[in-house]
Amino acid sequence: MSRPIRAATLPGLVVWGAGGHARVVADIVRLGGEFEIVGFLDDCDPERQGAAFCGATILGGVDQLPRLRERGVDHLILGFGLIAARLERAEIARRAGFRLARAVHPGATVAGDVGVGPGSLVAAGAVLSPGCLLGQNVIVNTSASVDHGSHLADHVHVSAGAHVGGDVEIGRGALVGMGANVMSRVRVGAGAVIGAGALVLEDVPARTVARGVPARIFAVEGR
Ligand SMILES: CC(C)(COP(=O)(O)OP(=O)(O)OC[C@H]1O[C@@H](n2cnc3c(N)ncnc32)[C@H](O)[C@@H]1OP(=O)(O)O)[C@@H](O)C(=O)NCCC(=O)NCCS
């Protein structure tokens, strides 16, 4: 049996990712004080294994998951923003027996009845109004807002500075680009991409790209 990776009282957590978004995630996790970060995983560059990163070590890639479980680490959070990769990695992590941790920045404003699913991240300055529901693995990024009664399905990413009105439904794996505005009661289909700075007045079909002010549909995504 391997030696436990930590002797701390806090449960151990690994961040999957070792780039800019991982730094943001790590900061929020540490501010939350619920977990000790035991390290980061980087699948992109094997040469970074063992390197110091953001106050811990890059442990390696996906092959490290079973070893971490053996050592008693059972919480994980994704530390990159690319939605397709998040969908895939979350499933791998779940199958490896990890629980996805939530991370809510103490400087976010979250109404008392908001539901935040496992693996979801709410960044600094974000505002979630009453009745909002976030599925699993959702990102509400820096200074974004989601108004009353809006529902974000699993793996949605609301980018920095974007604003989602009241009673909006956003489907699984959709991206709302930086600084975009989605008007109240709009429905954004699964896998849709809202361009940065767009103003969305009407429903956006699944797997399409909408951009501009007002937003128009410009392409059908392959996702
Ligand atoms: C809308 C978007 C998906 C289009 O991406 P793309 O298909 O690769 O588009 P291109 O970069 O090839 O540009 C195609 C055209 O759209 C225009 N365009 C690109 N993004 C635009 C946007 N956000 N709003 C308006 N026009 C945009 C380009 O100027 C170009 O116009 P042209 O054909 O007249 O030259 C992308 O630009 C975008 O905004 N993504 C959101 C990114 C984001 O906010 N990520 C958050 C995490 S960092």
Short mmCIF file of N, CA, C and O and ligand atoms in Angstrom, two decimals, residues 141 157 159-160 175-179 193-198 209-213 218-219 221, ligand 1:
data_model
loop_
_atom_site.label_atom_id
_atom_site.label_comp_id
_atom_site.label_asym_id
_atom_site.label_seq_id
_atom_site.Cartn_x
_atom_site.Cartn_y
_atom_site.Cartn_z
N ASN A 141 -17.70 32.67 -14.89
CA ASN A 141 -16.37 33.26 -14.75
C ASN A 141 -16.39 34.68 -14.17
O ASN A 141 -17.46 35.22 -13.86
N HIS A 157 -20.39 27.14 -19.91
CA HIS A 157 -19.37 28.13 -19.51
C HIS A 157 -19.92 29.52 -19.82
O HIS A 157 -20.14 29.86 -20.97
N SER A 159 -18.69 33.10 -19.75
CA SER A 159 -17.35 33.69 -19.70
C SER A 159 -17.33 35.01 -18.92
O SER A 159 -18.39 35.59 -18.62
N ALA A 160 -16.14 35.47 -18.68
CA ALA A 160 -15.93 36.70 -17.90
C ALA A 160 -16.74 37.85 -18.46
O ALA A 160 -16.78 38.08 -19.66
N LEU A 175 -21.43 27.63 -24.67
CA LEU A 175 -20.47 28.66 -24.25
C LEU A 175 -21.09 30.03 -24.47
O LEU A 175 -21.54 30.34 -25.59
N VAL A 176 -21.10 30.85 -23.45
CA VAL A 176 -21.49 32.26 -23.59
C VAL A 176 -20.18 33.05 -23.54
O VAL A 176 -19.49 33.06 -22.52
N GLY A 177 -19.81 33.68 -24.66
CA GLY A 177 -18.51 34.33 -24.78
C GLY A 177 -18.35 35.55 -23.88
O GLY A 177 -19.32 36.07 -23.32
N MET A 178 -17.13 36.00 -23.78
CA MET A 178 -16.81 37.13 -22.90
C MET A 178 -17.67 38.36 -23.21
O MET A 178 -17.81 38.75 -24.37
N GLY A 179 -18.24 38.93 -22.18
CA GLY A 179 -18.97 40.19 -22.33
C GLY A 179 -20.27 40.10 -23.10
O GLY A 179 -20.86 41.13 -23.41
N VAL A 193 -22.62 28.21 -29.26
CA VAL A 193 -21.55 29.16 -28.89
C VAL A 193 -22.08 30.57 -29.13
O VAL A 193 -22.52 30.89 -30.24
N ILE A 194 -22.05 31.38 -28.09
CA ILE A 194 -22.44 32.79 -28.20
C ILE A 194 -21.14 33.58 -28.29
O ILE A 194 -20.30 33.51 -27.37
N GLY A 195 -20.94 34.33 -29.35
CA GLY A 195 -19.70 35.06 -29.55
C GLY A 195 -19.47 36.12 -28.48
O GLY A 195 -20.42 36.64 -27.88
N ALA A 196 -18.21 36.45 -28.29
CA ALA A 196 -17.85 37.50 -27.35
C ALA A 196 -18.58 38.79 -27.73
O ALA A 196 -18.68 39.13 -28.91
N GLY A 197 -19.13 39.45 -26.75
CA GLY A 197 -19.78 40.75 -26.97
C GLY A 197 -21.14 40.69 -27.63
O GLY A 197 -21.74 41.74 -27.92
N ALA A 198 -21.68 39.51 -27.88
CA ALA A 198 -22.97 39.40 -28.58
C ALA A 198 -24.13 39.91 -27.71
O ALA A 198 -24.04 39.92 -26.48
N VAL A 209 -23.52 28.75 -33.84
CA VAL A 209 -22.73 29.88 -33.36
C VAL A 209 -23.55 31.15 -33.60
O VAL A 209 -24.00 31.38 -34.73
N ALA A 210 -23.75 31.94 -32.59
CA ALA A 210 -24.46 33.21 -32.73
C ALA A 210 -23.51 34.32 -32.32
O ALA A 210 -22.84 34.24 -31.30
N ARG A 211 -23.42 35.36 -33.16
CA ARG A 211 -22.53 36.47 -32.81
C ARG A 211 -23.09 37.78 -33.32
O ARG A 211 -23.95 37.80 -34.21
N GLY A 212 -22.59 38.87 -32.73
CA GLY A 212 -22.96 40.20 -33.17
C GLY A 212 -24.03 40.84 -32.32
O GLY A 212 -24.56 40.26 -31.38
N VAL A 213 -24.33 42.11 -32.67
CA VAL A 213 -25.32 42.91 -31.93
C VAL A 213 -26.32 43.49 -32.93
O VAL A 213 -25.93 44.34 -33.75
N PHE A 218 -24.53 32.24 -37.37
CA PHE A 218 -23.56 32.27 -38.48
C PHE A 218 -23.04 30.91 -38.89
O PHE A 218 -22.45 30.77 -39.94
N ALA A 219 -23.20 29.90 -38.05
CA ALA A 219 -22.61 28.62 -38.41
C ALA A 219 -23.25 27.53 -37.59
O ALA A 219 -23.84 27.77 -36.54
N GLU A 221 -22.16 24.28 -35.56
CA GLU A 221 -20.99 23.61 -34.99
C GLU A 221 -21.08 22.11 -35.20
O GLU A 221 -22.17 21.55 -35.32
C1 LIG B 1 -17.89 34.03 -32.47
C2 LIG B 1 -16.72 33.08 -32.49
C3 LIG B 1 -17.12 31.72 -31.93
C4 LIG B 1 -16.32 32.93 -33.96
O1 LIG B 1 -15.18 32.16 -34.05
P1 LIG B 1 -14.65 31.69 -35.50
O2 LIG B 1 -15.70 30.86 -36.16
O3 LIG B 1 -13.31 31.08 -35.31
O4 LIG B 1 -14.62 33.03 -36.27
P2 LIG B 1 -13.39 33.80 -37.00
O5 LIG B 1 -12.40 34.25 -35.99
O6 LIG B 1 -12.92 32.92 -38.12
O7 LIG B 1 -14.12 35.06 -37.59
C5 LIG B 1 -15.15 34.95 -38.56
C6 LIG B 1 -15.81 36.27 -38.71
O8 LIG B 1 -16.55 36.56 -37.51
C7 LIG B 1 -16.12 37.80 -36.96
N1 LIG B 1 -16.18 37.63 -35.51
C8 LIG B 1 -15.46 36.77 -34.76
N2 LIG B 1 -15.84 36.84 -33.49
C9 LIG B 1 -16.82 37.75 -33.42
C10 LIG B 1 -17.60 38.25 -32.37
N3 LIG B 1 -17.45 37.81 -31.11
N4 LIG B 1 -18.52 39.18 -32.64
C11 LIG B 1 -18.69 39.63 -33.91
N5 LIG B 1 -17.97 39.19 -34.96
C12 LIG B 1 -17.04 38.26 -34.71
C13 LIG B 1 -14.72 38.00 -37.49
O9 LIG B 1 -14.36 39.36 -37.49
C14 LIG B 1 -14.86 37.44 -38.90
O10 LIG B 1 -15.53 38.39 -39.66
P3 LIG B 1 -15.29 38.49 -41.26
O11 LIG B 1 -15.74 37.17 -41.84
O12 LIG B 1 -16.15 39.63 -41.68
O13 LIG B 1 -13.84 38.71 -41.42
C15 LIG B 1 -15.53 33.59 -31.66
O14 LIG B 1 -14.83 34.64 -32.28
C16 LIG B 1 -15.92 34.03 -30.26
O15 LIG B 1 -16.34 35.15 -30.01
N6 LIG B 1 -15.79 33.08 -29.30
C17 LIG B 1 -16.02 33.33 -27.92
C18 LIG B 1 -14.67 33.33 -27.24
C19 LIG B 1 -14.80 33.60 -25.76
O16 LIG B 1 -15.37 34.56 -25.31
N7 LIG B 1 -14.22 32.69 -24.99
C20 LIG B 1 -14.29 32.79 -23.55
C21 LIG B 1 -13.21 32.08 -22.89
S1 LIG B 1 -11.66 32.87 -23.14
#
